[in-house]
Short mmCIF file of C-alpha atoms in Angstrom, two decimals:
data_model
loop_
_atom_site.label_atom_id
_atom_site.label_comp_id
_atom_site.label_asym_id
_atom_site.label_seq_id
_atom_site.Cartn_x
_atom_site.Cartn_y
_atom_site.Cartn_z
CA ILE A 314 -264.55 -88.79 -20.75
CA CYS A 315 -262.32 -87.63 -23.49
CA SER A 316 -261.94 -84.85 -21.79
CA MET A 317 -260.46 -85.86 -18.64
CA PHE A 318 -258.35 -87.71 -20.94
CA LEU A 319 -257.23 -84.59 -22.83
CA SER A 320 -256.27 -82.88 -19.80
CA LEU A 321 -254.24 -85.85 -18.64
CA PHE A 322 -252.20 -85.77 -21.57
CA ILE A 323 -251.50 -81.95 -21.63
CA ILE A 324 -250.55 -82.19 -18.21
CA PHE A 325 -248.46 -85.27 -17.83
CA ALA A 326 -246.77 -85.07 -21.88
CA PRO A 327 -244.30 -82.77 -21.27
CA ARG A 328 -242.96 -84.58 -18.38
CA HIS A 329 -243.11 -88.12 -20.43
CA HIS A 330 -241.08 -86.13 -23.03
CA LEU A 331 -238.75 -84.76 -20.90
CA GLU A 332 -238.23 -88.29 -19.19
CA LEU A 333 -237.45 -89.77 -22.24
CA ARG A 334 -235.28 -87.20 -23.23
CA LYS A 335 -233.04 -87.48 -20.17
CA THR A 336 -233.68 -91.41 -20.66
CA LEU A 337 -231.92 -91.25 -23.97
CA ARG A 338 -228.89 -89.11 -23.38
CA ALA A 339 -228.27 -91.38 -20.23
CA ARG A 340 -228.27 -94.63 -22.80
CA ILE A 341 -226.44 -92.66 -25.25
CA ALA A 342 -223.62 -91.49 -22.62
CA ALA A 343 -223.52 -95.11 -21.71
CA ILE A 344 -222.96 -96.16 -25.19
CA GLU A 345 -220.48 -93.65 -26.18
CA ALA A 346 -218.38 -93.37 -22.69
CA ASP A 347 -215.19 -91.50 -23.73
CA LEU A 348 -215.91 -91.06 -27.74
CA PRO A 349 -216.89 -87.27 -27.14
CA GLN A 350 -213.52 -86.86 -25.08
CA ARG A 351 -211.30 -88.55 -27.66
CA LEU A 352 -212.77 -86.64 -30.78
CA ALA A 353 -212.68 -83.40 -28.51
CA ASP A 354 -209.03 -84.40 -27.49
CA GLY A 355 -207.61 -85.48 -31.14
CA SER A 356 -207.01 -88.99 -29.96
CA LEU A 357 -209.16 -89.88 -32.88
CA ARG A 358 -209.78 -87.63 -36.36
CA LEU A 359 -212.72 -87.98 -38.13
CA LEU A 360 -212.30 -86.99 -42.11
CA ARG A 361 -213.55 -84.03 -43.75
CA VAL A 362 -215.94 -85.82 -46.37
CA ALA A 363 -215.61 -82.26 -48.28
CA TRP A 364 -212.04 -82.41 -48.42
CA LEU A 365 -212.36 -86.17 -49.82
CA LEU A 366 -214.47 -85.31 -52.21
CA GLU A 367 -211.90 -82.67 -53.66
CA ARG A 368 -209.19 -85.58 -54.23
CA PRO A 369 -207.51 -86.69 -57.62
CA THR A 370 -208.53 -89.34 -59.16
CA ASP A 371 -205.31 -91.24 -58.55
CA TRP A 372 -205.39 -90.44 -54.94
CA VAL A 373 -205.11 -93.30 -52.51
CA LEU A 374 -206.17 -92.89 -48.81
CA LEU A 375 -202.70 -91.87 -46.85
CA ARG A 376 -202.52 -92.79 -43.01
CA GLN A 377 -202.94 -90.09 -40.70
CA GLN A 378 -199.50 -88.79 -39.97
CA ASP A 379 -199.18 -88.13 -43.70
CA LEU A 380 -202.54 -86.34 -44.21
CA PRO A 381 -202.81 -82.74 -44.31
CA GLU A 382 -204.11 -81.13 -41.13
CA GLU A 383 -206.93 -79.67 -43.58
CA ALA A 384 -207.99 -83.35 -44.12
CA PHE A 385 -209.35 -83.62 -40.93
CA TRP A 386 -212.24 -81.73 -38.72
CA ALA A 387 -210.90 -79.45 -35.64
CA PRO A 388 -211.08 -81.72 -32.42
CA ALA A 389 -213.60 -79.31 -31.37
CA ASP A 390 -215.70 -79.05 -34.42
CA ALA A 391 -215.80 -83.83 -34.12
CA ALA A 392 -217.12 -83.40 -30.95
CA ARG A 393 -219.67 -81.50 -31.87
CA LEU A 394 -220.65 -82.86 -35.33
CA LEU A 395 -220.88 -86.31 -32.87
CA ALA A 396 -223.57 -84.42 -30.90
CA GLU A 397 -225.38 -82.75 -34.13
CA GLU A 398 -225.51 -86.09 -35.47
CA LYS A 399 -223.25 -85.54 -38.35
CA VAL A 400 -220.68 -88.08 -37.97
CA ALA A 401 -220.41 -91.52 -40.16
CA ALA A 402 -217.93 -94.45 -39.73
CA LEU A 403 -217.06 -96.70 -42.33
CA SER A 404 -216.63 -100.74 -41.77
CA TYR A 405 -214.97 -102.74 -44.19
CA LYS A 406 -212.16 -105.39 -45.18
CA TRP A 407 -208.76 -104.29 -45.45
CA GLN A 408 -207.62 -105.28 -48.81
CA GLY A 409 -203.85 -104.47 -49.00
CA PRO A 410 -201.51 -104.43 -49.70
CA PHE A 411 -200.36 -106.22 -46.82
CA ASN A 412 -196.82 -105.69 -45.58
CA SER A 413 -196.94 -106.54 -41.87
CA SER A 414 -195.52 -109.80 -42.52
CA LYS A 415 -192.45 -108.33 -44.04
CA GLY A 416 -192.18 -105.94 -41.05
CA GLY A 417 -194.28 -102.98 -42.07
CA GLY A 418 -197.54 -101.89 -41.87
CA ASP A 419 -200.85 -102.54 -44.28
CA GLN A 420 -202.40 -100.32 -46.85
CA PRO A 421 -206.32 -101.15 -46.69
CA ASP A 422 -207.31 -99.80 -49.90
CA GLY A 423 -204.55 -99.38 -52.22
CA SER A 424 -206.43 -100.32 -55.20
CA ARG A 425 -209.01 -97.19 -54.17
CA PHE A 426 -211.98 -100.35 -54.05
CA HIS A 427 -213.42 -98.91 -50.97
CA LEU A 428 -212.58 -95.54 -51.48
CA GLU A 429 -214.87 -95.61 -55.00
CA GLN A 430 -217.73 -96.66 -52.82
CA VAL A 431 -217.45 -94.35 -50.34
CA LEU A 432 -217.39 -91.38 -52.54
CA SER A 433 -219.98 -92.37 -54.72
CA TYR A 434 -222.19 -92.40 -51.84
CA TYR A 435 -220.89 -88.83 -50.23
CA ARG A 436 -221.78 -87.77 -54.08
CA GLU A 437 -225.40 -88.70 -53.76
CA GLY A 438 -228.48 -86.39 -52.47
CA ARG A 439 -227.26 -84.37 -49.45
CA HIS A 440 -225.23 -87.50 -47.96
CA ALA A 441 -222.40 -84.84 -47.85
CA GLU A 442 -224.51 -82.40 -45.77
CA GLU A 443 -225.73 -85.18 -43.69
CA ARG A 444 -222.78 -86.82 -42.35
CA PRO A 445 -220.15 -84.24 -43.16
CA ALA A 446 -217.53 -86.02 -40.58
CA LEU A 447 -216.25 -89.59 -41.16
CA MET A 448 -214.13 -91.86 -39.46
CA TRP A 449 -211.95 -94.19 -41.33
CA ASP A 450 -210.00 -96.20 -39.31
CA PHE A 451 -206.13 -95.81 -41.26
CA ALA A 452 -206.96 -92.33 -41.31
CA ALA A 453 -208.67 -91.98 -37.37
CA ILE A 454 -205.63 -93.22 -35.45
CA PRO A 455 -202.10 -93.34 -36.10
CA GLN A 456 -200.63 -96.41 -38.40
CA HIS A 457 -197.25 -97.79 -39.12
CA ASP A 458 -195.98 -96.77 -42.50
CA PRO A 459 -197.33 -99.03 -45.21
CA ILE A 460 -194.31 -98.50 -47.52
CA THR A 461 -191.27 -98.02 -45.22
CA GLY A 462 -192.30 -99.87 -42.98
CA ALA A 463 -191.33 -97.61 -40.08
CA LYS A 464 -193.25 -98.11 -37.07
CA ARG A 465 -195.36 -95.87 -35.05
CA THR A 466 -193.56 -93.53 -32.15
CA ALA A 467 -194.10 -93.69 -28.67
CA ALA A 468 -196.21 -90.98 -28.89
CA GLU A 469 -198.12 -92.05 -31.68
CA THR A 470 -198.58 -95.63 -29.90
CA ASP A 471 -200.41 -93.41 -27.06
CA LEU A 472 -202.69 -91.98 -29.43
CA PHE A 473 -203.52 -94.82 -31.11
CA LYS A 474 -204.27 -97.11 -27.94
CA LYS A 475 -206.57 -94.22 -26.80
CA GLY A 476 -208.25 -93.86 -30.31
CA LEU A 477 -208.60 -97.57 -30.86
CA GLY A 478 -210.14 -97.73 -27.19
CA VAL A 479 -213.52 -95.72 -28.20
CA MET A 480 -213.56 -96.94 -31.83
CA SER A 481 -216.05 -99.91 -30.76
CA ASN A 482 -218.59 -97.25 -29.09
CA ALA A 483 -218.42 -94.96 -32.44
CA TYR A 484 -220.18 -98.35 -34.30
CA ALA A 485 -222.38 -99.03 -31.00
CA SER A 486 -223.57 -95.17 -31.19
CA PRO A 487 -226.85 -94.43 -32.17
CA ARG A 488 -225.69 -90.44 -33.20
CA VAL A 489 -222.92 -92.42 -35.68
CA LEU A 490 -224.05 -93.93 -39.22
CA VAL A 491 -222.45 -96.89 -39.78
CA LEU A 492 -221.44 -97.27 -43.36
CA GLN A 493 -220.64 -101.30 -44.73
CA HIS A 494 -218.85 -102.05 -47.35
CA ARG A 495 -219.18 -105.96 -47.52
CA ARG A 496 -217.69 -106.61 -50.73
CA ILE A 497 -214.33 -107.29 -52.04
CA PRO A 498 -213.47 -107.01 -55.34
CA LEU A 499 -215.12 -108.80 -57.94
CA HIS A 500 -212.19 -110.92 -59.04
CA LEU A 501 -211.22 -111.61 -55.50
CA GLU A 502 -214.46 -113.00 -54.55
CA ARG A 503 -214.74 -115.32 -57.92
CA GLU A 504 -211.38 -116.58 -56.66
CA LEU A 505 -212.23 -117.50 -53.10
CA ASN A 506 -215.28 -119.30 -53.75
CA GLU A 507 -214.14 -120.87 -57.53
CA ILE A 508 -210.55 -122.06 -56.19
CA TYR A 509 -211.31 -122.04 -52.32
CA ASP A 510 -214.55 -122.79 -51.73
CA GLY A 511 -215.06 -120.07 -49.53
CA ALA A 512 -211.98 -121.02 -47.19
CA PRO A 513 -209.03 -118.93 -47.87
CA PRO A 514 -204.87 -120.24 -47.04
CA ALA A 515 -203.74 -118.78 -44.09
CA ASP A 516 -201.35 -116.39 -46.58
CA ARG A 517 -204.07 -114.86 -48.63
CA LEU A 518 -205.43 -112.13 -46.24
CA ASP A 519 -206.84 -110.56 -49.93
CA LEU A 520 -209.15 -113.09 -49.70
CA ILE A 521 -211.25 -113.01 -46.51
CA PRO A 522 -214.65 -111.89 -47.40
CA TYR A 523 -216.67 -109.20 -44.92
CA ALA A 524 -218.52 -112.01 -43.70
CA GLY A 525 -218.54 -115.58 -45.48
CA ALA A 526 -220.37 -118.96 -45.02
CA LYS A 527 -216.85 -120.32 -44.18
CA CYS A 528 -214.50 -117.47 -43.16
CA ARG A 529 -214.97 -113.91 -42.14
CA SER A 530 -212.69 -110.82 -41.03
CA GLY A 531 -212.58 -110.58 -37.06
CA TRP A 532 -212.49 -106.84 -37.37
CA CYS A 533 -215.82 -106.58 -39.68
CA THR A 534 -217.71 -109.01 -37.29
CA SER A 535 -216.64 -107.07 -33.89
CA GLU A 536 -217.80 -103.80 -35.95
CA THR A 537 -221.43 -105.75 -37.15
CA ALA A 538 -221.64 -106.58 -33.60
CA CYS A 539 -221.19 -103.57 -32.11
CA ALA A 540 -223.93 -101.89 -34.48
CA LEU A 541 -226.21 -104.35 -33.12
CA LEU A 542 -225.53 -103.02 -30.20
CA MET A 543 -227.44 -99.66 -31.31
CA THR A 544 -230.64 -99.75 -29.46
CA GLU A 545 -232.42 -102.80 -27.68
CA GLY A 546 -235.36 -102.01 -30.08
CA GLY A 547 -232.82 -101.65 -33.42
CA GLY A 548 -230.71 -99.25 -35.29
CA HIS A 549 -229.53 -99.02 -38.21
CA ALA A 550 -226.99 -98.85 -40.92
CA TYR A 551 -226.20 -97.77 -44.48
CA GLU A 552 -224.66 -100.83 -46.71
CA LEU A 553 -222.52 -99.11 -49.94
CA GLY A 554 -223.92 -100.00 -53.06
CA VAL A 555 -227.17 -101.15 -51.17
CA GLY A 556 -228.68 -99.20 -48.88
CA ARG A 557 -230.26 -98.40 -45.74
CA VAL A 558 -230.02 -101.85 -43.50
CA ARG A 559 -232.47 -102.29 -40.61
CA VAL A 560 -231.03 -103.20 -37.57
CA THR A 561 -233.63 -105.26 -35.33
CA ARG A 562 -234.85 -106.83 -32.48
CA GLY A 563 -233.85 -110.56 -32.12
CA ARG A 564 -230.72 -110.35 -34.23
CA LEU A 565 -228.21 -109.74 -31.19
CA PRO A 566 -226.28 -113.16 -30.68
CA SER A 567 -225.92 -114.30 -26.86
CA VAL A 568 -222.69 -113.98 -25.21
CA GLN A 569 -221.50 -117.31 -25.96
CA GLN A 570 -222.70 -117.12 -29.33
CA MET A 571 -220.05 -114.24 -30.24
CA GLU A 572 -217.56 -115.71 -28.13
CA ALA A 573 -217.42 -118.70 -29.96
CA LEU A 574 -217.83 -116.93 -33.13
CA PHE A 575 -214.42 -114.96 -32.03
CA ALA A 576 -212.80 -117.97 -31.28
CA GLY A 577 -213.33 -119.98 -34.14
CA GLU A 578 -211.06 -120.54 -37.00
CA SER A 579 -213.34 -119.16 -39.46
CA THR A 580 -212.95 -115.92 -38.09
CA ARG A 581 -209.75 -114.32 -39.25
CA PHE A 582 -207.52 -111.43 -38.11
CA ILE A 583 -204.25 -110.06 -39.23
CA GLY A 584 -202.64 -109.08 -35.90
CA ARG A 585 -201.84 -112.10 -33.86
CA ALA A 586 -203.17 -110.25 -30.82
CA ASP A 587 -206.26 -108.95 -32.53
CA ARG A 588 -208.29 -112.20 -31.81
CA GLU A 589 -208.40 -111.54 -27.75
CA GLU A 590 -208.09 -107.92 -27.81
CA VAL A 591 -210.84 -107.35 -30.12
CA CYS A 592 -213.20 -109.72 -28.48
CA GLY A 593 -212.72 -108.27 -25.09
CA MET A 594 -213.54 -104.54 -26.58
CA TYR A 595 -216.70 -105.69 -27.96
CA LEU A 596 -217.46 -107.92 -25.08
CA SER A 597 -216.95 -105.18 -22.35
CA LEU A 598 -219.18 -102.48 -24.25
CA ARG A 599 -221.47 -105.23 -24.25
CA LYS A 600 -221.62 -105.59 -20.64
CA LYS A 601 -221.70 -102.51 -19.63
CA LEU A 602 -224.77 -101.60 -21.86
CA GLU A 603 -226.45 -104.60 -20.07
CA GLU A 604 -225.60 -103.25 -16.95
CA TYR A 605 -226.70 -100.12 -17.72
CA ASP A 606 -230.29 -101.61 -18.85
CA GLU A 607 -230.25 -103.79 -16.21
CA GLU A 608 -230.05 -100.69 -13.64
CA GLN A 609 -232.48 -98.56 -15.70
CA LYS A 610 -235.42 -101.28 -16.87
CA GLY A 611 -238.74 -100.02 -16.87
CA GLY A 612 -240.96 -97.99 -19.74
CA TRP A 613 -238.82 -94.71 -19.90
CA VAL A 614 -235.55 -96.71 -21.20
CA ARG A 615 -238.01 -99.18 -23.69
CA ASP A 616 -239.78 -95.68 -25.08
CA ALA A 617 -236.45 -93.87 -25.11
CA ASP A 618 -235.25 -96.99 -27.24
#
């Protein structure tokens, strides 16, 4: 009997492995959609981690248009690194200064609060070799000028829309490691909790936490929700300052719960139009994945997950 099972395993194992690989590739394609193409055509740019590590100690992240070309991976290399599973995507709460209310742009990390954590992560072990390409939204797509208030040009706006349209796919891709920085500066955490009891006033954008009990960032909520879509059985993320975090089965909220979360007053967005757009991006991606899984339902899909 043992020899019979061994013979059957030898016959069917290669086919089983081949079918798993085909199913996994198909599901990755469904999750990523146009992400590889947007990397390949330069609509979404990835920072070179090696270049980032060489910046002076007083350097502050600049918007994409103000960074030199050597700061980025060439589009062809960016697409290749995605295929090789060497891309990371940063999820964090923008800290300002915020100038959008004055007609300008916003600076997400003027105090280097997030940058210091990113650099600390990449200085550890082989992280810089394992994930040498980083998607950081402020550098990934064209932005308004946070200093002069100059708006994106028409051409830059077109690139912005194309790149933004696949960011959710990047956070959901099992080939991308999501780096979450879930903290805001300690003195702001104290002010948030001790003075405002976790619910800051509308004009204190710097006090919105990544995900608090009474208030949360809308964009961070979306990015976390996309990370939960990685695989049916659970993926993983890396919380800066904490370590690797498992994304496990059973943690995925229902569509109705997510709609309510995005619509709730406690979920804060900086831009007026962001709430509807961010919710739509997430729900659209989720619907496509659920439709794909329903079409492909079976043992191969479960095993590939």
